[in-house]
Amino acid sequence: IDHIDGLLDPADYCRRLREHASEHGYAPYLIVEKILTGDEQLPTIWGVHGTTGYDFMNAVNALFVNARARLRFDRIYRDFAGADEPYEQIVYRAKHDVLRTQLRASLDRVARSFLQLSPCSGYALDTIREALAETIASVPVYRTYATASACSSEDRRTIAAAIALARERSTNADDSIFTAIEEILTISHESFAHAAMTFAQLTPAVAAKGIEDTAFYRFVRLLSLNEVGGDPRRFGSTIDAFHRFNERRAAEHPLGMLATATHDQKRGEDARMRINALSEMPARWRRALRSLRLLDATPASGSVAESPSANDRYALLQTLLATWPAEWTAIPEAESLDAYLRRIERWLIKAVREAKLRTSWIDPDPAYESASVAYLRGLFEPERVGAFAALFLPLACDVASIGMVSSLAQTVLKLTSIGVPDVYQGCELWDLSLVDPDNRNPVDFTVRMRALDEMCNALERGTQQELVGSLLREWRDGRIKLYVLRQLLQMRRQRPDIVHRTYRRLGCGGEPRGRLVAFARGDLLVVLPRLVAPLVHLRADAPHLDIAGAYVNLPRDLPRRYRNVLTGEFVTAREASHGRHITASDLFRTLPVAVLEGCES
């Protein structure tokens, strides 16, 4: 169910849908597109199997962000872009901007419905409208779900928190209007239900347009965090938090969807992994920005005053690193470069318009937009391209190789975690797309089918290990990702029981610490690396992980011998003073991710 929060009464819609299905003799698989904020949970009354997977997408992404670098990135972002406004304030202002422009008519409609109710009868329409805007801008989740028959304790707490914050922010000398609004929103009288529900129906639109389509383009400290359903304040996560997330899914929504890319994403699943790599190299990121600033001091065309804002330049450099084709180890020929820059131009114009600071969709500023495009093009003009390439290309090469390892790990997590994997069309190879319409371009399925045929032929002639080695040496074309996806989908088809197997976290030890994610699904072991920037080295152009000192602890009730689904290699647990374990060097001999099936011999 797309945009379920846009319905007046989502719970009633889900109930009627289930009843209709039951009348026709089947039980539907129901999945909802729902943004969950913080620790928010799906309402159990909906009776659905889970979400479309934004919660999983952001939980996985957080695994590959170095949480220890948050304060350094705060300083880097502030020093380069002058960004010192708290994210909460940015969101608050963005919601107000949306309410004053795009959704003003909707706000007026809700205000007039409140005016007709007894608690608000003594207030002017303008007073009600302003108080409602403050309340909507202060709601901490996308929406509440009170109806004429019920208002949950959780919704009451959410409304009370929003009202308290709105009172604090309001400039109205008479704040009694907020008491009236709270009385209506908690539906203390049946006649209040329609007004309260239309208010709740408006808040998700304000959140989507204010956060996803505005604040995400104003606060750009690390763009990989600015994803639908994400919170840019949450700078990374822990392995323990990821395990808890999966354990809760196993208990509550084991058939929820597992997404890492969608039609509404802000950037492709592999582009995010590249940006995440920057969180592991804050010093190098700072140096790149300083070099860019020096380069900006002598622009090829125009003047510094005509250049895009420092905030927009900060976002632009991240976007170039996220999308630069991995095979481009030098500046390409003019035709290829021009096609690429046209893509980035389309994103850039959309980004500055969505931010609504210097230009917007409603009130475009052609001069600022032209200057932004000229700045992008100017980086690649003959008099500057050499200096720009010197600062950009080495960094682009490194974030691509680091991002590649993280992307393979992300792919494995989607295919082996609790839930139903969702593979967005086109993501079988590297997904370096940007926000729509870039992520909705036609997919070249011929290339993908040809690659699959070649893999099948190679497996008939040789071993999995030989094929993987070849694909890794040519990792830049993305076929290694397609291979991992193929192998794990085949495994799921052959082992449908895996869907219903329990999730069991496995402990890891040795050095470097905190770099392995390991869990068991029955007799299936999944082991992945994270935060690999200091560990990735290219040997014969293939990535190699220097992680030999780490290991995964293996409980004695699990098999001792395994076959790697991805490489065909056999792995046997070792015995040591700290117990039975499998070393990272055994796990990642050929491929930097491992999925192991228990075997008897």
PDB file of C-alpha atoms in Angstrom, residues 269-270 423-433 438-439 441-456 471 477-483 485-486:
ATOM      1  CA  GLU A 269      22.353   2.044  -2.902  1.00  0.00           C
ATOM      2  CA  ASP A 270      25.991   1.867  -4.046  1.00  0.00           C
ATOM      3  CA  VAL A 423      15.679  -5.840  -5.694  1.00  0.00           C
ATOM      4  CA  TYR A 424      14.960  -2.549  -7.438  1.00  0.00           C
ATOM      5  CA  GLN A 425      15.259  -2.843 -11.227  1.00  0.00           C
ATOM      6  CA  GLY A 426      18.698  -1.805 -12.430  1.00  0.00           C
ATOM      7  CA  CYS A 427      20.447  -2.453  -9.116  1.00  0.00           C
ATOM      8  CA  GLU A 428      21.790  -5.815 -10.251  1.00  0.00           C
ATOM      9  CA  LEU A 429      24.930  -3.910 -11.287  1.00  0.00           C
ATOM     10  CA  TRP A 430      26.393  -0.900  -9.474  1.00  0.00           C
ATOM     11  CA  ASP A 431      23.617   1.552  -8.634  1.00  0.00           C
ATOM     12  CA  LEU A 432      25.132   5.032  -8.764  1.00  0.00           C
ATOM     13  CA  SER A 433      21.855   6.735  -9.602  1.00  0.00           C
ATOM     14  CA  ASP A 438      17.724   9.699 -12.554  1.00  0.00           C
ATOM     15  CA  ASN A 439      16.775   6.492 -10.716  1.00  0.00           C
ATOM     16  CA  ASN A 441      15.831   5.587 -16.325  1.00  0.00           C
ATOM     17  CA  PRO A 442      15.260   2.563 -18.596  1.00  0.00           C
ATOM     18  CA  VAL A 443      17.207  -0.512 -17.501  1.00  0.00           C
ATOM     19  CA  ASP A 444      19.442  -2.298 -19.998  1.00  0.00           C
ATOM     20  CA  PHE A 445      18.323  -5.864 -19.329  1.00  0.00           C
ATOM     21  CA  THR A 446      20.233  -7.160 -22.347  1.00  0.00           C
ATOM     22  CA  VAL A 447      23.535  -6.340 -20.654  1.00  0.00           C
ATOM     23  CA  ARG A 448      22.416  -8.093 -17.491  1.00  0.00           C
ATOM     24  CA  MET A 449      21.145 -11.207 -19.253  1.00  0.00           C
ATOM     25  CA  ARG A 450      24.331 -11.447 -21.274  1.00  0.00           C
ATOM     26  CA  ALA A 451      26.395 -11.186 -18.087  1.00  0.00           C
ATOM     27  CA  LEU A 452      24.339 -13.964 -16.464  1.00  0.00           C
ATOM     28  CA  ASP A 453      24.795 -16.216 -19.498  1.00  0.00           C
ATOM     29  CA  GLU A 454      28.545 -15.623 -19.420  1.00  0.00           C
ATOM     30  CA  MET A 455      28.646 -16.531 -15.731  1.00  0.00           C
ATOM     31  CA  CYS A 456      26.774 -19.774 -16.350  1.00  0.00           C
ATOM     32  CA  LEU A 471      34.958 -10.932 -11.529  1.00  0.00           C
ATOM     33  CA  ASP A 477      31.814  -3.240 -14.241  1.00  0.00           C
ATOM     34  CA  GLY A 478      29.521  -4.436 -11.422  1.00  0.00           C
ATOM     35  CA  ARG A 479      29.217  -8.075 -12.495  1.00  0.00           C
ATOM     36  CA  ILE A 480      30.588  -9.225  -9.127  1.00  0.00           C
ATOM     37  CA  LYS A 481      27.492  -7.751  -7.489  1.00  0.00           C
ATOM     38  CA  LEU A 482      25.256  -9.496 -10.021  1.00  0.00           C
ATOM     39  CA  TYR A 483      27.032 -12.771  -9.272  1.00  0.00           C
ATOM     40  CA  LEU A 485      22.849 -11.591  -6.076  1.00  0.00           C
ATOM     41  CA  ARG A 486      22.397 -14.588  -8.385  1.00  0.00           C
TER      42      ARG A 486
END
